[in-house]
PDB file of C-alpha atoms in Angstrom:
ATOM      1  CA  MET L  11     -11.931 -10.376  24.040  1.00 43.00           C
ATOM      2  CA  SER L  12      -8.227  -9.798  23.526  1.00 51.00           C
ATOM      3  CA  ASP L  13      -6.694  -7.038  21.448  1.00 59.00           C
ATOM      4  CA  GLY L  14      -4.460  -7.796  18.461  1.00 56.00           C
ATOM      5  CA  ASN L  15      -1.183  -7.525  20.360  1.00 62.00           C
ATOM      6  CA  SER L  16      -2.220  -9.809  23.216  1.00 72.00           C
ATOM      7  CA  LEU L  17      -3.446 -12.327  20.625  1.00 67.00           C
ATOM      8  CA  ILE L  18       0.016 -12.280  19.050  1.00 68.00           C
ATOM      9  CA  THR L  19       1.591 -12.802  22.481  1.00 73.00           C
ATOM     10  CA  GLU L  20      -0.714 -15.785  23.041  1.00 73.00           C
ATOM     11  CA  ILE L  21       0.265 -17.268  19.668  1.00 71.00           C
ATOM     12  CA  MET L  22       3.954 -16.841  20.436  1.00 71.00           C
ATOM     13  CA  LEU L  23       3.821 -18.179  24.006  1.00 74.00           C
ATOM     14  CA  ASP L  24       1.238 -20.954  23.708  1.00 74.00           C
ATOM     15  CA  PRO L  25       2.616 -23.888  21.676  1.00 75.00           C
ATOM     16  CA  ALA L  26      -0.852 -25.151  20.738  1.00 80.00           C
ATOM     17  CA  ARG L  27      -2.005 -21.740  19.491  1.00 78.00           C
ATOM     18  CA  GLY L  28       1.310 -21.203  17.709  1.00 76.00           C
ATOM     19  CA  ALA L  29       1.011 -24.578  15.954  1.00 84.00           C
ATOM     20  CA  SER L  30      -2.566 -23.778  14.955  1.00 85.00           C
ATOM     21  CA  ALA L  31      -1.538 -20.404  13.540  1.00 85.00           C
ATOM     22  CA  PHE L  32       1.379 -22.009  11.692  1.00 88.00           C
ATOM     23  CA  GLU L  33      -1.002 -24.583  10.173  1.00 93.00           C
ATOM     24  CA  MET L  34      -3.268 -21.735   9.054  1.00 93.00           C
ATOM     25  CA  ALA L  35      -0.214 -20.046   7.520  1.00 94.00           C
ATOM     26  CA  ARG L  36       0.562 -23.272   5.647  1.00 96.00           C
ATOM     27  CA  THR L  37      -2.977 -23.263   4.226  1.00 96.00           C
ATOM     28  CA  PHE L  38      -2.554 -19.698   2.981  1.00 96.00           C
ATOM     29  CA  ALA L  39       0.906 -20.456   1.557  1.00 97.00           C
ATOM     30  CA  ASN L  40      -0.586 -23.336  -0.453  1.00 97.00           C
ATOM     31  CA  SER L  41      -3.422 -21.213  -1.838  1.00 96.00           C
ATOM     32  CA  GLN L  42      -3.551 -19.527  -5.226  1.00 96.00           C
ATOM     33  CA  LEU L  43      -5.646 -16.790  -3.616  1.00 95.00           C
ATOM     34  CA  VAL L  44      -2.627 -15.205  -1.961  1.00 95.00           C
ATOM     35  CA  PRO L  45      -0.226 -13.120  -4.055  1.00 95.00           C
ATOM     36  CA  ARG L  46       2.642 -14.962  -5.728  1.00 95.00           C
ATOM     37  CA  HIS L  47       5.214 -13.406  -3.416  1.00 93.00           C
ATOM     38  CA  LEU L  48       3.540 -15.273  -0.505  1.00 96.00           C
ATOM     39  CA  GLN L  49       2.755 -18.570  -2.239  1.00 96.00           C
ATOM     40  CA  GLY L  50       4.836 -21.396  -0.820  1.00 97.00           C
ATOM     41  CA  LYS L  51       6.258 -19.160   1.919  1.00 96.00           C
ATOM     42  CA  VAL L  52       4.739 -20.456   5.148  1.00 96.00           C
ATOM     43  CA  GLU L  53       6.891 -18.242   7.363  1.00 94.00           C
ATOM     44  CA  ASP L  54       5.927 -15.082   5.472  1.00 94.00           C
ATOM     45  CA  CYS L  55       2.250 -16.061   5.676  1.00 95.00           C
ATOM     46  CA  PHE L  56       2.645 -16.669   9.421  1.00 92.00           C
ATOM     47  CA  ILE L  57       4.085 -13.174   9.862  1.00 91.00           C
ATOM     48  CA  ALA L  58       1.267 -11.735   7.729  1.00 93.00           C
ATOM     49  CA  LEU L  59      -1.227 -13.526  10.023  1.00 91.00           C
ATOM     50  CA  THR L  60       0.326 -11.890  13.068  1.00 87.00           C
ATOM     51  CA  MET L  61       0.169  -8.526  11.312  1.00 89.00           C
ATOM     52  CA  ALA L  62      -3.508  -9.116  10.528  1.00 90.00           C
ATOM     53  CA  ALA L  63      -4.151  -9.948  14.193  1.00 86.00           C
ATOM     54  CA  ALA L  64      -2.360  -6.799  15.359  1.00 85.00           C
ATOM     55  CA  LEU L  65      -4.366  -4.694  12.888  1.00 87.00           C
ATOM     56  CA  ARG L  66      -7.601  -6.597  13.608  1.00 87.00           C
ATOM     57  CA  GLN L  67      -7.983  -7.165   9.868  1.00 90.00           C
ATOM     58  CA  ASN L  68      -9.008 -10.105   7.720  1.00 93.00           C
ATOM     59  CA  PRO L  69      -5.812 -12.136   7.062  1.00 94.00           C
ATOM     60  CA  LEU L  70      -6.528 -12.585   3.353  1.00 94.00           C
ATOM     61  CA  MET L  71      -7.142  -8.835   2.987  1.00 94.00           C
ATOM     62  CA  VAL L  72      -3.773  -8.157   4.623  1.00 95.00           C
ATOM     63  CA  MET L  73      -2.010 -10.691   2.399  1.00 95.00           C
ATOM     64  CA  GLN L  74      -3.645  -9.295  -0.744  1.00 95.00           C
ATOM     65  CA  ASN L  75      -2.414  -5.793   0.086  1.00 96.00           C
ATOM     66  CA  ILE L  76       1.034  -6.296   1.601  1.00 94.00           C
ATOM     67  CA  ILE L  77       4.063  -5.626  -0.560  1.00 90.00           C
ATOM     68  CA  VAL L  78       7.685  -6.404   0.180  1.00 86.00           C
ATOM     69  CA  VAL L  79      10.410  -4.067  -1.047  1.00 83.00           C
ATOM     70  CA  GLN L  80      13.968  -5.121  -0.277  1.00 86.00           C
ATOM     71  CA  GLY L  81      12.852  -7.098   2.773  1.00 86.00           C
ATOM     72  CA  THR L  82      10.627  -4.376   4.208  1.00 88.00           C
ATOM     73  CA  ALA L  83       6.862  -4.829   4.393  1.00 87.00           C
ATOM     74  CA  GLY L  84       4.709  -2.056   2.997  1.00 90.00           C
ATOM     75  CA  TRP L  85       1.139  -1.611   1.879  1.00 93.00           C
ATOM     76  CA  LYS L  86      -0.604  -0.929  -1.392  1.00 93.00           C
ATOM     77  CA  ALA L  87      -1.659   2.695  -1.441  1.00 92.00           C
ATOM     78  CA  ALA L  88      -5.345   1.938  -2.115  1.00 93.00           C
ATOM     79  CA  TYR L  89      -5.423  -0.215   1.041  1.00 94.00           C
ATOM     80  CA  VAL L  90      -3.809   2.484   3.185  1.00 94.00           C
ATOM     81  CA  ILE L  91      -6.258   5.074   1.875  1.00 95.00           C
ATOM     82  CA  ALA L  92      -9.206   2.749   2.563  1.00 94.00           C
ATOM     83  CA  MET L  93      -7.874   2.084   6.086  1.00 92.00           C
ATOM     84  CA  ALA L  94      -7.567   5.818   6.752  1.00 94.00           C
ATOM     85  CA  ASN L  95     -11.061   6.470   5.372  1.00 96.00           C
ATOM     86  CA  SER L  96     -12.599   3.786   7.611  1.00 93.00           C
ATOM     87  CA  SER L  97     -10.509   4.521  10.724  1.00 91.00           C
ATOM     88  CA  GLY L  98     -12.837   7.045  12.308  1.00 93.00           C
ATOM     89  CA  LEU L  99      -9.925   9.480  12.585  1.00 95.00           C
ATOM     90  CA  LEU L 100     -11.180  11.531   9.636  1.00 96.00           C
ATOM     91  CA  LYS L 101     -14.332  13.638   9.603  1.00 96.00           C
ATOM     92  CA  ASP L 102     -14.654  13.026   5.875  1.00 94.00           C
ATOM     93  CA  ARG L 103     -12.988  10.805   3.322  1.00 96.00           C
ATOM     94  CA  ILE L 104      -9.660  11.652   1.703  1.00 97.00           C
ATOM     95  CA  ASP L 105     -10.259  13.754  -1.391  1.00 97.00           C
ATOM     96  CA  TRP L 106      -7.935  15.163  -4.039  1.00 97.00           C
ATOM     97  CA  LYS L 107      -7.285  18.459  -5.787  1.00 97.00           C
ATOM     98  CA  ILE L 108      -5.727  18.022  -9.236  1.00 97.00           C
ATOM     99  CA  GLU L 109      -3.787  20.829 -10.928  1.00 97.00           C
ATOM    100  CA  ARG L 110      -2.580  20.575 -14.517  1.00 96.00           C
ATOM    101  CA  PRO L 111      -0.278  23.489 -15.375  1.00 95.00           C
ATOM    102  CA  GLY L 112       0.338  22.024 -18.845  1.00 93.00           C
ATOM    103  CA  GLY L 113       3.232  20.464 -20.643  1.00 93.00           C
ATOM    104  CA  ARG L 114       5.184  17.292 -20.054  1.00 93.00           C
ATOM    105  CA  THR L 115       8.472  16.516 -18.352  1.00 91.00           C
ATOM    106  CA  GLU L 116      10.950  14.319 -20.233  1.00 92.00           C
ATOM    107  CA  TYR L 117      13.101  11.877 -18.240  1.00 91.00           C
ATOM    108  CA  LYS L 118      14.847   8.514 -18.456  1.00 90.00           C
ATOM    109  CA  ARG L 119      12.989   5.519 -17.008  1.00 86.00           C
ATOM    110  CA  LYS L 120      14.841   2.401 -15.867  1.00 81.00           C
ATOM    111  CA  THR L 121      13.530  -0.852 -17.371  1.00 82.00           C
ATOM    112  CA  LYS L 122      14.793  -4.438 -17.601  1.00 84.00           C
ATOM    113  CA  GLU L 123      16.226  -3.536 -20.993  1.00 86.00           C
ATOM    114  CA  GLY L 124      18.018  -0.462 -19.633  1.00 87.00           C
ATOM    115  CA  MET L 125      17.213   3.236 -19.607  1.00 87.00           C
ATOM    116  CA  VAL L 126      14.467   4.411 -21.978  1.00 87.00           C
ATOM    117  CA  ALA L 127      13.110   7.844 -22.775  1.00 88.00           C
ATOM    118  CA  ALA L 128       9.788   8.658 -21.115  1.00 88.00           C
ATOM    119  CA  SER L 129       7.618  11.654 -20.444  1.00 89.00           C
ATOM    120  CA  MET L 130       5.002  12.437 -17.856  1.00 90.00           C
ATOM    121  CA  GLU L 131       2.262  15.052 -17.847  1.00 92.00           C
ATOM    122  CA  ASN L 132       3.042  17.966 -15.522  1.00 94.00           C
ATOM    123  CA  MET L 133       0.595  17.612 -12.685  1.00 95.00           C
ATOM    124  CA  ARG L 134       0.225  18.471  -9.008  1.00 97.00           C
ATOM    125  CA  VAL L 135      -2.046  16.358  -6.777  1.00 97.00           C
ATOM    126  CA  THR L 136      -3.023  17.306  -3.237  1.00 97.00           C
ATOM    127  CA  ALA L 137      -4.717  14.750  -0.977  1.00 97.00           C
ATOM    128  CA  PHE L 138      -6.697  16.298   1.874  1.00 97.00           C
ATOM    129  CA  ALA L 139      -9.091  15.423   4.678  1.00 97.00           C
ATOM    130  CA  THR L 140     -10.362  16.851   7.956  1.00 97.00           C
ATOM    131  CA  LEU L 141      -9.370  15.307  11.277  1.00 97.00           C
ATOM    132  CA  ALA L 142     -12.418  14.203  13.275  1.00 96.00           C
ATOM    133  CA  GLY L 143     -10.945  15.123  16.662  1.00 93.00           C
ATOM    134  CA  THR L 144      -9.770  18.656  15.931  1.00 96.00           C
ATOM    135  CA  GLY L 145     -11.431  19.725  12.701  1.00 96.00           C
ATOM    136  CA  SER L 146      -7.977  20.550  11.302  1.00 97.00           C
ATOM    137  CA  ARG L 147      -7.384  20.022   7.619  1.00 97.00           C
ATOM    138  CA  VAL L 148      -4.451  17.774   6.756  1.00 96.00           C
ATOM    139  CA  GLU L 149      -2.992  17.603   3.285  1.00 96.00           C
ATOM    140  CA  PHE L 150      -0.026  16.406   1.287  1.00 97.00           C
ATOM    141  CA  THR L 151       0.965  17.418  -2.239  1.00 97.00           C
ATOM    142  CA  VAL L 152       3.023  15.521  -4.794  1.00 96.00           C
ATOM    143  CA  ASP L 153       3.881  16.560  -8.318  1.00 95.00           C
ATOM    144  CA  THR L 154       5.483  15.240 -11.455  1.00 93.00           C
ATOM    145  CA  ALA L 155       8.919  16.619 -10.576  1.00 93.00           C
ATOM    146  CA  MET L 156       8.828  14.853  -7.195  1.00 94.00           C
ATOM    147  CA  ALA L 157       7.717  11.563  -8.773  1.00 91.00           C
ATOM    148  CA  ILE L 158      10.655  11.686 -11.171  1.00 91.00           C
ATOM    149  CA  ALA L 159      13.199  12.892  -8.581  1.00 91.00           C
ATOM    150  CA  VAL L 160      12.479  10.145  -6.032  1.00 89.00           C
ATOM    151  CA  GLY L 161      12.192   7.362  -8.605  1.00 86.00           C
ATOM    152  CA  TRP L 162       8.437   6.729  -8.511  1.00 86.00           C
ATOM    153  CA  ALA L 163       8.235   7.469 -12.229  1.00 84.00           C
ATOM    154  CA  SER L 164      10.311   4.392 -13.012  1.00 82.00           C
ATOM    155  CA  ASN L 165       7.015   2.491 -12.786  1.00 80.00           C
ATOM    156  CA  GLU L 166       5.533   2.456 -16.303  1.00 78.00           C
ATOM    157  CA  LYS L 167       2.077   3.212 -14.869  1.00 79.00           C
ATOM    158  CA  ASN L 168       3.270   6.757 -14.209  1.00 76.00           C
ATOM    159  CA  THR L 169       3.417   7.320 -17.949  1.00 75.00           C
ATOM    160  CA  THR L 170       0.079   5.609 -18.709  1.00 82.00           C
ATOM    161  CA  MET L 171      -1.988   6.736 -15.703  1.00 88.00           C
ATOM    162  CA  PRO L 172      -0.083   9.513 -13.925  1.00 88.00           C
ATOM    163  CA  GLU L 173      -3.080  11.030 -12.133  1.00 91.00           C
ATOM    164  CA  VAL L 174      -3.946   7.752 -10.415  1.00 91.00           C
ATOM    165  CA  MET L 175      -0.337   7.142  -9.418  1.00 91.00           C
ATOM    166  CA  LEU L 176       0.060  10.663  -8.000  1.00 93.00           C
ATOM    167  CA  ARG L 177      -3.245  10.300  -6.145  1.00 94.00           C
ATOM    168  CA  TYR L 178      -1.940   7.127  -4.504  1.00 93.00           C
ATOM    169  CA  ARG L 179       1.326   8.835  -3.503  1.00 92.00           C
ATOM    170  CA  ALA L 180      -0.433  11.908  -2.136  1.00 93.00           C
ATOM    171  CA  GLY L 181      -2.980   9.782  -0.258  1.00 91.00           C
TER     172      GLY L 181
END
């Protein structure tokens, strides 16, 4: 059984396997089950298939969770958290500590119509887990001020469901 990277090498070097993979990509590109940003884009679906092979993941699962921001592939946070939780690298699942010191922070949020006033509950979210190999605790904290400063709060969901959005960023 080959690993994901050698499978990709086989697809790239073997014309028959490459053609087969490209035909599979065409099927995905013509499906309504893939996200709109992949529909009709055979080449993007082909690349997503190679990514799925390298990650040893279901191709549709990869396509459903890949995002593209200014030409760079990224992943939906829920998918990354699920991957980490199922990786075997963590002794336990990622968990969160939520702190609500009170108050709201006012800021300007960029929309299609221009800048609009917005506010976000002041909150601090720490994601944490224990590494299986060492027993060390790993954690990362994000807060409202960080979300606003780096531009995450431009997403309207930060005003309607800030705890979930900060959990995703911390995770």
